[in-house]
mmCIF file of C-alpha atoms in Angstrom:
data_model
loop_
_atom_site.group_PDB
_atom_site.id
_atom_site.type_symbol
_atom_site.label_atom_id
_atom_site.label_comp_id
_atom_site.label_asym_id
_atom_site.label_seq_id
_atom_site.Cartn_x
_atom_site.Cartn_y
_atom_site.Cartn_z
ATOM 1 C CA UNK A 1 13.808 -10.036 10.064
ATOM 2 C CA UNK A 2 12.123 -10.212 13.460
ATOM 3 C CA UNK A 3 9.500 -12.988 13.661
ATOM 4 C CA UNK A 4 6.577 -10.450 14.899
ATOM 5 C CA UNK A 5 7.256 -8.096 12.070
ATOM 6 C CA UNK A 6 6.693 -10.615 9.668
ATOM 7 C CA UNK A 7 3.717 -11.630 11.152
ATOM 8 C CA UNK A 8 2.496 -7.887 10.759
ATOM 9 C CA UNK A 9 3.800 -7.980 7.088
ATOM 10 C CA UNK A 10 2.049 -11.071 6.572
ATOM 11 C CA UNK A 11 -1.528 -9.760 8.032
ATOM 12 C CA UNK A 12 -1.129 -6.343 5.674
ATOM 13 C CA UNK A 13 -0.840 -8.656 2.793
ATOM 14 C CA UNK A 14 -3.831 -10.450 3.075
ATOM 15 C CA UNK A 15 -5.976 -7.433 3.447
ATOM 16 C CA UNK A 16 -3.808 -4.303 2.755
ATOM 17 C CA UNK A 17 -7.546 -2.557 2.041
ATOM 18 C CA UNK A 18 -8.301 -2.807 5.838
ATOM 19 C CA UNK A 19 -8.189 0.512 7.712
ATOM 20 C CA UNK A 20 -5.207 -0.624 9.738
ATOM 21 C CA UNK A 21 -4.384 0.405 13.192
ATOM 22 C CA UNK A 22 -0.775 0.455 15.290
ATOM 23 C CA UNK A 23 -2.248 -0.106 18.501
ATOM 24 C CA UNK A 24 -4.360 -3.341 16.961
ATOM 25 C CA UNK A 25 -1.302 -4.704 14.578
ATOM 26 C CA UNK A 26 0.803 -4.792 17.867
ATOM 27 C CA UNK A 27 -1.619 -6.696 19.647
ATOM 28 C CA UNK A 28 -1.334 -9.443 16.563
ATOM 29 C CA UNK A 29 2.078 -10.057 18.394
ATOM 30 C CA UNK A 30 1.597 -8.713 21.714
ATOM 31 C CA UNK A 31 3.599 -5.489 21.859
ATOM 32 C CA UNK A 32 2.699 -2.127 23.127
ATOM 33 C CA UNK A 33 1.964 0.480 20.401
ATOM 34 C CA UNK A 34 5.277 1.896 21.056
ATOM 35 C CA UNK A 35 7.344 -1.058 21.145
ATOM 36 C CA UNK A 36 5.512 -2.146 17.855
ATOM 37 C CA UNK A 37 6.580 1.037 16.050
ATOM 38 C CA UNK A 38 9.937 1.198 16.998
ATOM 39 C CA UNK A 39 11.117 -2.282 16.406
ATOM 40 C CA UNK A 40 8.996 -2.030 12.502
ATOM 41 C CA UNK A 41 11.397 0.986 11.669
ATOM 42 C CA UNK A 42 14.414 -0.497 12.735
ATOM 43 C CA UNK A 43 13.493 -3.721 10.855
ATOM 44 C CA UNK A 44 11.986 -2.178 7.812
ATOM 45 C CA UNK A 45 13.096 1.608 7.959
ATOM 46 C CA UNK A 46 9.233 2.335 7.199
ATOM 47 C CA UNK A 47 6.779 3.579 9.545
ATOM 48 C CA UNK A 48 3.945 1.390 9.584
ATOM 49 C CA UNK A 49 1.803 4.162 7.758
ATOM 50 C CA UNK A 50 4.876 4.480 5.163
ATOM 51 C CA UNK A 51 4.528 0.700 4.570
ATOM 52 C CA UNK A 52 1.088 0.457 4.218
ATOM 53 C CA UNK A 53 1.043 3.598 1.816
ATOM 54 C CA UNK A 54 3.618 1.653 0.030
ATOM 55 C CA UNK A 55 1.572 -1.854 -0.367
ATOM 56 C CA UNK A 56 -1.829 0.382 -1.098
ATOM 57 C CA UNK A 57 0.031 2.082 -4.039
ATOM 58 C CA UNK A 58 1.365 -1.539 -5.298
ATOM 59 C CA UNK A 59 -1.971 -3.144 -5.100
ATOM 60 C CA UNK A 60 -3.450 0.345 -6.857
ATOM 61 C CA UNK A 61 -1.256 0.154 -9.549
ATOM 62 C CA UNK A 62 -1.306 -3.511 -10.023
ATOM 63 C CA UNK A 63 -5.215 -3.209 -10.923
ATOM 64 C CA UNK A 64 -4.546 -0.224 -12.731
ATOM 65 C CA UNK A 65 -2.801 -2.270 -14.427
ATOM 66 C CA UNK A 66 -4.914 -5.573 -14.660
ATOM 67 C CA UNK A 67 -8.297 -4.642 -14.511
ATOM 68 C CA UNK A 68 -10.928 -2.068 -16.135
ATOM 69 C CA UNK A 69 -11.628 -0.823 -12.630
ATOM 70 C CA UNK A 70 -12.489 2.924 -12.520
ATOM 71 C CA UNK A 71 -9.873 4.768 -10.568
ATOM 72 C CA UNK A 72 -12.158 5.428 -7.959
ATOM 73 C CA UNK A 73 -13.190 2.080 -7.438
ATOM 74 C CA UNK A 74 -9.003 1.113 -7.369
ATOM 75 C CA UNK A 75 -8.439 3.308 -5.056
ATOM 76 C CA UNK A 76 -11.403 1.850 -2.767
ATOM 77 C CA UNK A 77 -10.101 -1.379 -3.619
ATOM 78 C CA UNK A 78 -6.718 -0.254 -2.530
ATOM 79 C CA UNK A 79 -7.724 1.212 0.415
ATOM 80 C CA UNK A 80 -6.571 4.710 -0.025
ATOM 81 C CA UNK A 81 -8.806 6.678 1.976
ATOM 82 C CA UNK A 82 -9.382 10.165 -0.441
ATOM 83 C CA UNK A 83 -8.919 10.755 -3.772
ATOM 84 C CA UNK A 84 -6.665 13.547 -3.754
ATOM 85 C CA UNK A 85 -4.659 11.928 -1.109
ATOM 86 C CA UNK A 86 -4.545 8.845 -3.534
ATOM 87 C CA UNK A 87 -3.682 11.181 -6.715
ATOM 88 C CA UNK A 88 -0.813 12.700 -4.883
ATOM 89 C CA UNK A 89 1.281 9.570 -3.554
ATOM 90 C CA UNK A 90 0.245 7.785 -7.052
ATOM 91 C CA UNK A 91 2.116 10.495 -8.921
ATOM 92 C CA UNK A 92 4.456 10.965 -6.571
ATOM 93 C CA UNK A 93 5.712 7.558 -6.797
ATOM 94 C CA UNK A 94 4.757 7.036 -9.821
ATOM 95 C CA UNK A 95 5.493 10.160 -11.830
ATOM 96 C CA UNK A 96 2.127 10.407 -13.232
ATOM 97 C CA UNK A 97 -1.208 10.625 -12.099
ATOM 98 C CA UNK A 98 -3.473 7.698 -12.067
ATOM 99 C CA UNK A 99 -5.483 8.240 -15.239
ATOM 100 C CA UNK A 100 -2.207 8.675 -17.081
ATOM 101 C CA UNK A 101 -0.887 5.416 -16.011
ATOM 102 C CA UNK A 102 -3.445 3.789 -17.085
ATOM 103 C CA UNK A 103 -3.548 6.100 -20.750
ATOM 104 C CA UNK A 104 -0.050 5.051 -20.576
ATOM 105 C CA UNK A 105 -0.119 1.735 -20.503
ATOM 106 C CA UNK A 106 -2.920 1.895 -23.058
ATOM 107 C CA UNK A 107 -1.023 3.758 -25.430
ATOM 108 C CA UNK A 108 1.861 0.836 -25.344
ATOM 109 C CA UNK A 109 -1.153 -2.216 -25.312
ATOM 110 C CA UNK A 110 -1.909 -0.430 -29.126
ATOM 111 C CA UNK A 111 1.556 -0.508 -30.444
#
């Protein structure tokens, strides 16, 4: 993978919560915006907003998971910017919402 891009990667990771911008990750490795996007799709096949959706659902569902966080505060924590935006790429990835994840894993804690 291309050097620069795993800069980026690297950056996301240690604050995926941080209201990201294209213009200011390709500065991190001194692209243009454009450049930037087009060379992290052809080295991840994500956009950069499909990426960071991607790491913001992992972290969400990793303290879904590991904490007693309300979902609200998770999804602050995760950096997902509404909740119904947050329900609806939860479920979709996740094929439930949110609160039933966490019933879920409840449910399998008990037994």
């Amino acid at each position: 993978m291309d050097r620069r891009v795993e800069l980026v990667i690297l950056q996301i990771e240690t604050d995926v919560a941080r209201a990201w911008e294209t213009a200011e990750l390709a500065a991190l490795v001194n692209l243009s915006a454009s450049r930037f996007r087009h060379l992290f799709k052809a080295e991840t096949r994500l956009t950069v907003g499909e990426y960071l959706r991607g790491r913001r659902l992992a972290r969400a569902e990793f303290l879904l998971r590991t904490t007693f966080l309300s979902i609200k505060e998770v999804m602050s924590e995760a950096g997902m910017g509404s909740m119904s935006h947050f329900v609806q790429y939860f479920k979709k990835r996740y094929g439930v919402t949110p609160t039933a994840y966490r019933k879920r894993l409840a449910t399998f804690v008990k037994h």
